[in-house]
Coordinates of C-alpha atoms in Angstrom, one line a residue:
M1 CA -68.3 20.4 36.0
P2 CA -65.2 20.0 33.7
A3 CA -65.9 18.5 30.3
Y4 CA -63.9 15.3 31.0
A5 CA -66.2 14.1 33.8
A6 CA -68.8 11.6 32.7
S7 CA -72.5 12.0 33.5
E8 CA -73.4 10.4 36.8
K9 CA -76.3 8.7 35.0
S10 CA -73.9 7.1 32.6
P11 CA -70.6 6.7 34.4
S12 CA -67.5 5.6 32.5
P13 CA -66.0 2.2 33.5
F14 CA -62.9 2.4 35.6
A15 CA -59.8 1.9 33.5
E16 CA -58.2 -1.5 33.3
L17 CA -54.8 -1.9 34.9
V18 CA -52.2 -0.8 32.4
E19 CA -50.2 -3.3 30.4
L20 CA -47.5 -1.4 28.5
E21 CA -46.7 -2.7 25.0
D22 CA -43.7 -2.7 22.7
G23 CA -43.2 0.8 21.3
D24 CA -45.3 2.6 23.9
T25 CA -44.3 6.1 25.1
F26 CA -44.9 6.9 28.8
I27 CA -44.6 10.4 30.2
F28 CA -44.3 11.4 33.9
L29 CA -45.7 14.9 34.1
G30 CA -45.3 16.7 37.4
D31 CA -43.5 19.2 39.7
S32 CA -40.3 19.1 41.7
I33 CA -41.0 15.7 43.1
T34 CA -41.0 14.3 39.5
H35 CA -38.1 16.6 38.7
Q36 CA -36.1 14.6 41.3
C37 CA -36.0 11.7 38.8
L38 CA -36.4 9.0 41.4
Y39 CA -39.8 7.4 41.6
S40 CA -40.0 7.7 37.8
Q41 CA -36.6 6.0 37.5
Y42 CA -37.6 3.2 39.8
V43 CA -40.8 2.6 37.7
E44 CA -38.8 2.7 34.5
T45 CA -36.4 0.1 35.9
Y46 CA -39.3 -2.1 36.8
F47 CA -40.4 -2.2 33.2
Y48 CA -36.8 -2.5 31.8
T49 CA -36.3 -5.6 33.9
R50 CA -39.9 -7.1 33.8
Y51 CA -40.5 -6.7 30.0
P52 CA -37.1 -6.8 28.3
H53 CA -38.6 -7.7 25.0
K54 CA -40.8 -4.6 25.0
R55 CA -39.1 -1.4 23.9
I56 CA -40.8 1.2 26.0
H57 CA -39.9 4.9 25.8
F58 CA -40.1 6.8 29.1
R59 CA -40.0 10.6 29.4
N60 CA -39.8 12.7 32.5
A61 CA -41.6 16.0 32.3
G62 CA -41.3 17.3 35.9
V63 CA -40.2 20.9 36.6
S64 CA -39.5 22.2 40.1
G65 CA -42.1 24.6 41.5
D66 CA -44.7 23.7 38.8
Q67 CA -48.4 24.1 39.4
V68 CA -51.2 23.0 37.0
G69 CA -50.9 26.2 35.0
D70 CA -47.2 25.7 34.4
A71 CA -47.9 22.2 33.1
L72 CA -50.4 23.6 30.7
L73 CA -47.9 26.1 29.4
R74 CA -45.4 23.3 28.7
F75 CA -48.1 21.0 27.3
E76 CA -47.4 21.3 23.6
E77 CA -43.6 21.0 23.8
E78 CA -43.3 18.5 26.6
V79 CA -46.3 16.2 26.1
A80 CA -48.4 16.6 22.9
V81 CA -45.4 16.6 20.5
F82 CA -44.4 13.1 21.7
E83 CA -47.9 11.5 21.1
A84 CA -47.6 9.5 24.3
D85 CA -49.6 6.5 24.9
Y86 CA -49.8 7.1 28.7
V87 CA -49.2 10.2 30.8
S88 CA -49.1 10.2 34.6
V89 CA -49.9 13.5 36.4
L90 CA -48.4 14.3 39.8
L91 CA -49.4 17.9 40.7
G92 CA -51.0 19.6 43.6
M93 CA -48.3 20.0 46.3
N94 CA -47.6 23.5 45.1
D95 CA -51.1 24.3 43.9
G96 CA -52.4 24.5 47.5
R97 CA -49.8 27.3 48.1
Y98 CA -48.7 25.9 51.5
R99 CA -51.5 27.6 53.4
Y100 CA -55.0 27.0 54.8
F101 CA -57.6 25.7 52.4
D102 CA -58.6 28.5 50.2
H103 CA -61.5 27.9 47.8
E104 CA -60.4 30.5 45.3
I105 CA -57.0 28.9 45.1
F106 CA -58.6 25.4 44.8
S107 CA -60.9 26.7 42.0
R108 CA -57.9 27.6 39.9
Y109 CA -56.5 24.2 40.4
E110 CA -59.9 22.6 39.6
I111 CA -60.2 24.5 36.4
G112 CA -56.6 24.0 35.4
M113 CA -56.6 20.3 36.2
G114 CA -59.8 19.8 34.3
Q115 CA -58.3 21.5 31.2
L116 CA -55.2 19.4 31.5
L117 CA -57.1 16.1 31.8
D118 CA -59.2 17.1 28.9
Q119 CA -56.1 17.8 26.7
L120 CA -54.4 14.7 27.9
G121 CA -57.5 12.5 27.3
N122 CA -57.6 13.6 23.7
I123 CA -54.1 12.2 23.0
S124 CA -53.3 9.5 25.6
E125 CA -54.5 7.4 28.5
V126 CA -54.2 9.4 31.6
I127 CA -53.1 8.3 35.1
P128 CA -53.9 11.1 37.6
M129 CA -52.1 10.8 40.9
G130 CA -52.9 12.4 44.3
P131 CA -50.3 14.7 45.9
T132 CA -47.6 13.0 48.1
Y133 CA -47.5 13.1 51.9
F134 CA -46.6 16.4 53.6
D135 CA -44.8 15.5 56.8
T136 CA -45.5 18.1 59.5
R137 CA -43.1 16.4 62.0
S138 CA -40.2 17.1 59.6
V139 CA -40.9 20.8 59.9
R140 CA -40.4 20.6 63.6
L141 CA -37.5 18.2 63.7
Y142 CA -35.2 19.3 60.8
E143 CA -33.6 22.6 60.2
N144 CA -33.5 22.0 56.5
A145 CA -37.3 21.8 56.1
A146 CA -38.3 23.8 53.1
H147 CA -38.0 27.5 53.9
W148 CA -41.4 28.4 52.5
V149 CA -42.9 25.9 55.0
N150 CA -40.8 26.8 58.0
T151 CA -41.9 30.4 57.9
R152 CA -45.5 29.4 58.1
D153 CA -45.7 27.6 61.4
E154 CA -49.3 28.5 61.9
M155 CA -50.5 26.4 58.9
R156 CA -48.1 23.5 58.9
D157 CA -50.5 21.1 60.7
Y158 CA -53.3 22.0 58.3
Y159 CA -51.6 21.4 55.0
P160 CA -51.9 17.6 55.0
P161 CA -55.7 17.8 55.1
V162 CA -55.6 20.5 52.4
L163 CA -53.7 18.1 50.2
A164 CA -56.0 15.3 51.2
F165 CA -58.9 17.3 49.8
Y166 CA -57.0 17.9 46.5
S167 CA -56.2 14.1 46.3
E168 CA -59.8 13.1 46.9
W169 CA -61.0 15.5 44.3
V170 CA -58.6 14.0 41.8
A171 CA -59.7 10.5 42.7
E172 CA -63.3 11.4 42.1
R173 CA -62.6 13.1 38.8
A174 CA -60.6 10.0 37.8
Q175 CA -63.5 7.8 38.7
L176 CA -66.0 9.9 36.7
G177 CA -63.6 10.1 33.8
G178 CA -62.8 6.4 33.7
F179 CA -59.1 6.8 34.5
N180 CA -56.8 4.9 36.7
F181 CA -55.9 6.8 39.9
V182 CA -52.8 6.5 42.1
D183 CA -53.1 7.3 45.8
M184 CA -49.6 8.5 46.8
A185 CA -50.1 10.0 50.3
T186 CA -51.8 7.1 52.0
P187 CA -49.0 4.4 51.7
M188 CA -46.4 7.1 52.5
R189 CA -48.3 8.1 55.7
R190 CA -49.0 4.5 56.7
L191 CA -45.4 3.5 56.4
T192 CA -44.2 6.7 58.2
F193 CA -46.5 6.1 61.1
A194 CA -45.6 2.4 61.4
Q195 CA -41.9 3.3 61.5
R196 CA -42.4 5.9 64.1
R197 CA -43.5 3.2 66.6
K198 CA -39.8 2.2 66.6
D199 CA -38.2 5.6 65.6
P200 CA -40.2 8.7 66.5
S201 CA -38.0 10.8 64.2
F202 CA -38.5 8.6 61.1
T203 CA -39.4 10.5 58.0
L204 CA -39.5 10.0 54.2
A205 CA -39.0 13.7 53.5
K206 CA -36.7 15.7 55.8
D207 CA -37.8 19.0 54.2
A208 CA -41.4 17.9 54.6
V209 CA -42.1 18.1 50.9
H210 CA -39.5 16.2 48.8
P211 CA -39.1 12.5 49.6
E212 CA -35.7 10.9 49.9
A213 CA -34.9 7.8 47.9
K214 CA -36.8 5.6 50.3
G215 CA -39.9 7.7 49.9
H216 CA -39.7 7.5 46.2
V217 CA -39.6 3.7 46.4
V218 CA -42.9 3.9 48.3
M219 CA -44.2 6.2 45.5
A220 CA -43.0 3.8 42.8
T221 CA -44.7 0.8 44.5
A222 CA -47.9 2.8 45.0
M223 CA -47.9 3.5 41.3
L224 CA -47.2 -0.1 40.3
Q225 CA -49.9 -1.3 42.7
D226 CA -52.6 1.1 41.7
A227 CA -52.1 1.4 37.9
F228 CA -50.3 -1.6 36.5
K229 CA -50.8 -5.3 36.1
I230 CA -48.2 -7.1 38.2
E231 CA -46.9 -10.6 37.3
P232 CA -44.2 -12.7 39.0
V233 CA -40.7 -12.8 37.5
S234 CA -40.4 -16.6 37.3
E235 CA -42.0 -19.7 38.8
I236 CA -40.3 -23.0 38.2
M237 CA -42.1 -26.2 39.4
I238 CA -40.7 -29.7 38.9
S239 CA -42.2 -32.9 40.2
L240 CA -40.3 -36.2 40.4
N241 CA -42.0 -39.6 40.8
R242 CA -41.1 -42.2 43.4
K243 CA -38.3 -43.5 41.2
G244 CA -36.8 -40.0 41.0
R245 CA -37.8 -39.6 37.4
I246 CA -39.3 -36.4 36.0
E247 CA -43.1 -36.6 36.2
K248 CA -43.9 -33.0 35.2
S249 CA -42.5 -29.5 35.0
D250 CA -44.0 -26.1 34.6
A251 CA -42.7 -22.5 34.5
N252 CA -43.5 -19.1 33.1
G253 CA -40.4 -19.4 31.0
L254 CA -38.6 -22.1 29.0
I255 CA -37.2 -25.2 30.7
E256 CA -34.9 -27.3 28.5
N257 CA -32.4 -30.2 29.0
L258 CA -34.2 -31.3 32.2
V259 CA -32.3 -34.3 33.7
S260 CA -32.8 -36.2 36.9
K261 CA -30.2 -38.7 38.1
K262 CA -29.6 -40.1 41.5
G263 CA -29.2 -37.2 43.9
H264 CA -28.9 -34.7 41.1
V265 CA -31.4 -32.6 39.0
S266 CA -30.2 -30.1 36.3
F267 CA -31.9 -28.1 33.7
D268 CA -31.6 -24.9 31.6
F269 CA -34.1 -22.2 32.2
T270 CA -34.8 -19.1 30.1
A271 CA -37.0 -16.6 32.1
T272 CA -39.2 -14.0 30.4
A273 CA -38.0 -11.3 32.9
L274 CA -35.3 -10.2 35.3
P275 CA -35.9 -9.4 38.9
W276 CA -36.7 -5.8 39.8
V277 CA -33.8 -4.4 41.8
L278 CA -32.8 -0.9 42.5
P279 CA -29.5 0.9 43.2
Y280 CA -28.1 0.7 46.7
S281 CA -29.4 4.2 47.6
A282 CA -32.9 2.8 47.3
H283 CA -32.4 -0.4 49.3
E284 CA -33.8 0.9 52.6
G285 CA -37.1 1.8 50.9
F286 CA -37.1 -1.4 48.9
E287 CA -36.9 -3.4 52.2
L288 CA -39.4 -1.2 54.1
V289 CA -42.2 -1.9 51.5
N290 CA -41.2 -5.6 51.0
A291 CA -40.9 -4.8 47.3
A292 CA -39.1 -7.9 46.3
E293 CA -41.8 -10.2 47.6
R294 CA -44.6 -8.0 46.3
F295 CA -43.4 -7.1 42.9
S296 CA -40.4 -9.4 42.0
R297 CA -41.2 -12.9 43.0
E298 CA -38.9 -15.7 41.7
S299 CA -39.5 -19.2 43.0
L300 CA -38.2 -22.7 42.5
Q301 CA -40.2 -25.7 43.7
V302 CA -38.9 -29.3 43.2
S303 CA -40.9 -32.1 44.8
G304 CA -40.1 -35.8 45.1
L305 CA -36.4 -35.4 45.9
K306 CA -34.7 -38.0 48.0
E307 CA -34.4 -36.9 51.6
G308 CA -31.4 -34.8 52.4
E309 CA -29.7 -31.4 51.8
Y310 CA -29.2 -30.1 48.3
E311 CA -26.8 -27.4 46.9
L312 CA -28.4 -25.1 44.3
N313 CA -26.1 -23.6 41.7
I314 CA -27.1 -21.2 38.9
D315 CA -24.5 -20.9 36.1
L316 CA -22.1 -22.6 38.4
V317 CA -22.6 -20.0 41.1
P318 CA -23.4 -21.5 44.5
I319 CA -26.7 -20.0 45.6
G320 CA -27.4 -21.9 48.8
R321 CA -28.2 -25.2 50.5
Y322 CA -31.8 -26.3 51.0
S323 CA -33.5 -29.4 52.4
D324 CA -35.7 -31.6 50.3
V325 CA -38.7 -30.3 52.4
Q326 CA -37.8 -26.7 51.7
L327 CA -37.5 -27.4 48.0
A328 CA -40.8 -29.2 47.9
M329 CA -42.5 -26.2 49.6
G330 CA -40.6 -23.8 47.2
I331 CA -37.7 -21.4 47.8
E332 CA -37.6 -17.7 47.0
L333 CA -34.8 -16.5 44.8
H334 CA -35.7 -12.8 44.4
A335 CA -33.6 -11.4 47.2
L336 CA -30.4 -13.2 46.5
A337 CA -27.9 -10.6 45.5
H338 CA -25.3 -13.1 44.5
A339 CA -27.5 -14.8 42.0
P340 CA -26.5 -14.2 38.3
Q341 CA -30.0 -12.8 37.4
Y342 CA -29.9 -10.4 40.3
K343 CA -26.5 -9.1 39.2
Q344 CA -27.7 -8.7 35.6
A345 CA -30.7 -6.8 36.9
M346 CA -28.5 -4.6 39.0
A347 CA -26.5 -3.7 35.9
V348 CA -29.7 -2.6 34.2
A349 CA -30.7 -0.6 37.3
T350 CA -27.3 1.1 37.4
L351 CA -27.5 2.0 33.7
N352 CA -30.9 3.6 34.3
K353 CA -29.5 5.5 37.3
D354 CA -26.8 6.8 35.1
R355 CA -29.3 7.7 32.4
N356 CA -31.3 9.7 34.8
E357 CA -28.4 11.4 36.5
Q358 CA -26.5 12.2 33.3
A359 CA -29.3 12.9 30.8
I360 CA -32.8 13.1 32.3
K361 CA -32.0 15.3 35.4
P362 CA -29.9 17.8 33.4
M363 CA -32.8 18.0 30.9
R364 CA -35.2 18.8 33.8
D365 CA -32.8 21.4 35.1
L366 CA -32.6 22.9 31.7
W367 CA -36.4 23.2 31.6
L368 CA -36.4 24.8 35.0
S369 CA -33.8 27.3 33.9
R370 CA -36.0 28.2 30.9
K371 CA -39.0 28.7 33.2
V372 CA -37.1 30.9 35.6
K373 CA -35.0 32.9 33.2
L374 CA -36.9 33.1 30.0
R375 CA -40.6 33.1 30.6
S376 CA -40.6 36.5 32.2
E377 CA -38.6 37.7 29.2
E378 CA -41.1 36.1 26.8
S379 CA -43.9 38.1 28.5
W380 CA -41.9 41.3 28.3
L381 CA -41.2 40.7 24.6
E382 CA -44.9 40.1 23.8
E383 CA -45.9 43.3 25.5
S384 CA -43.0 45.6 24.6
Q385 CA -42.4 45.5 20.9
A386 CA -42.3 49.3 20.7
H387 CA -39.8 49.6 23.5
P388 CA -36.3 50.9 22.5
D389 CA -34.7 47.9 24.2
Y390 CA -36.8 45.4 22.3
T391 CA -34.4 44.6 19.5
P392 CA -31.3 43.8 21.6
R393 CA -33.3 41.9 24.2
K394 CA -35.0 39.9 21.5
A395 CA -31.6 39.0 20.0
S396 CA -30.4 38.0 23.4
Y397 CA -33.5 35.9 24.0
D398 CA -33.2 34.2 20.6
A399 CA -29.6 33.3 21.4
E400 CA -30.6 31.8 24.7
M401 CA -33.3 29.8 23.1
D402 CA -30.9 28.5 20.4
S403 CA -28.6 27.4 23.2
F404 CA -31.6 25.8 25.1
Y405 CA -32.7 23.7 22.1
S406 CA -29.1 22.8 21.2
T407 CA -28.4 21.5 24.7
L408 CA -31.8 19.8 24.9
K409 CA -31.0 17.9 21.6
E410 CA -27.7 16.7 23.0
L411 CA -29.3 15.5 26.2
E412 CA -32.0 13.7 24.2
A413 CA -29.4 11.9 22.2
L414 CA -27.5 10.9 25.4
A415 CA -30.7 9.6 26.9
M416 CA -31.3 7.5 23.8
E417 CA -27.8 6.1 23.9
F418 CA -28.5 5.0 27.5
E419 CA -31.8 3.4 26.4
D420 CA -30.0 1.4 23.7
K421 CA -27.5 0.2 26.4
I422 CA -30.3 -0.8 28.7
Y423 CA -32.0 -2.8 26.1
A424 CA -28.8 -4.6 25.2
A425 CA -28.1 -5.3 28.9
N426 CA -31.6 -6.6 29.8
E427 CA -31.7 -9.5 27.3
V428 CA -32.4 -12.6 29.4
P429 CA -30.0 -15.5 28.6
P430 CA -30.7 -19.2 29.4
R431 CA -29.3 -20.1 32.8
S432 CA -28.1 -23.5 34.0
Y433 CA -29.6 -24.7 37.2
S434 CA -28.4 -27.7 39.2
L435 CA -29.4 -29.3 42.5
T436 CA -27.0 -31.8 44.0
L437 CA -27.4 -33.9 47.0
V438 CA -24.8 -33.0 49.6
D439 CA -23.1 -36.0 51.2

């Protein structure tokens, strides 16, 4: 049994749901699915909009093709040096080698993951995650299914249960170690099967392995659901008495200048958060999982209004018309794309999309290039110091490494510039609300 597992006679308590704090560093460690910079981006955007007053530093440490052993090789440079407060781990898809279950292969994963969790547990709080859903129907339906899968028709139907075994093993180790655990495959499979009642060709990953944007939304919501404490964006409640005067008000934010006159209610409201919205490319997935209702609720409830229809304006922008009954029951604001707070949140989401596309993804590509081009050379240099080609090859290697670190430094600086822009754009201003009785 790996050292990180607690004794069954004295089990560790399951970890509390995570509440990130100002100054925390969070690392997403993984393989090509993390390298895509999508589910990680969507989780980042959730925190950029939900906690604008907490400066949280996110790092992506995904490299395409990685297995646990590769993550261990990168551990010091990509994880330990940053002294992260939290590290999520999404590995296993490649570790099963896209074949029938093989205990020898699994044993290498078990030992490696145990070592990785041990090392992570010494420096941070760990969030292990099960492998994502492998879609066997995509292999049959789409020509662009991953070539290493397409050439192994005899095993394609067996790989989902292989990954399920890996996932259950990680879940048990998380439980014994007192970690949080994120089940990635189950919500992906459930949504896929539900959609196939209407569209038999529906898939979240056309190559069977790498989810499209909608699949990464499912992954992000699974991560938020399983590992983090979720709170509503804003809840505004105002009660008027029989004379139309303000009786009480409550909100998870600041209400000021509340005025009630005949047929009109107005106030200024400063929320503590922005709604969680994602770029247009992710909207299909956002709607499929009902993410706005589940993770980004904004509500306004005003009771005691005179009977009739009222127009709601926020910062002089017409939002909609609602009856006094609807307002007394409460209306939802989180899906209104024309609302000022939604537009501000979309600006934040767009900045983070740019940050990932212009800085984070190129950084991951750089690490992949190092793995592919330089690691074999590192091995040769370690073993061939007496070789006549050692000196020129060592000089060439050193030059490539100098270029690697120089480019990495530039991309790190660019990522920080985007982070500064995000934390300037996500400051929540007071907004003016008004409800006016329509003649």
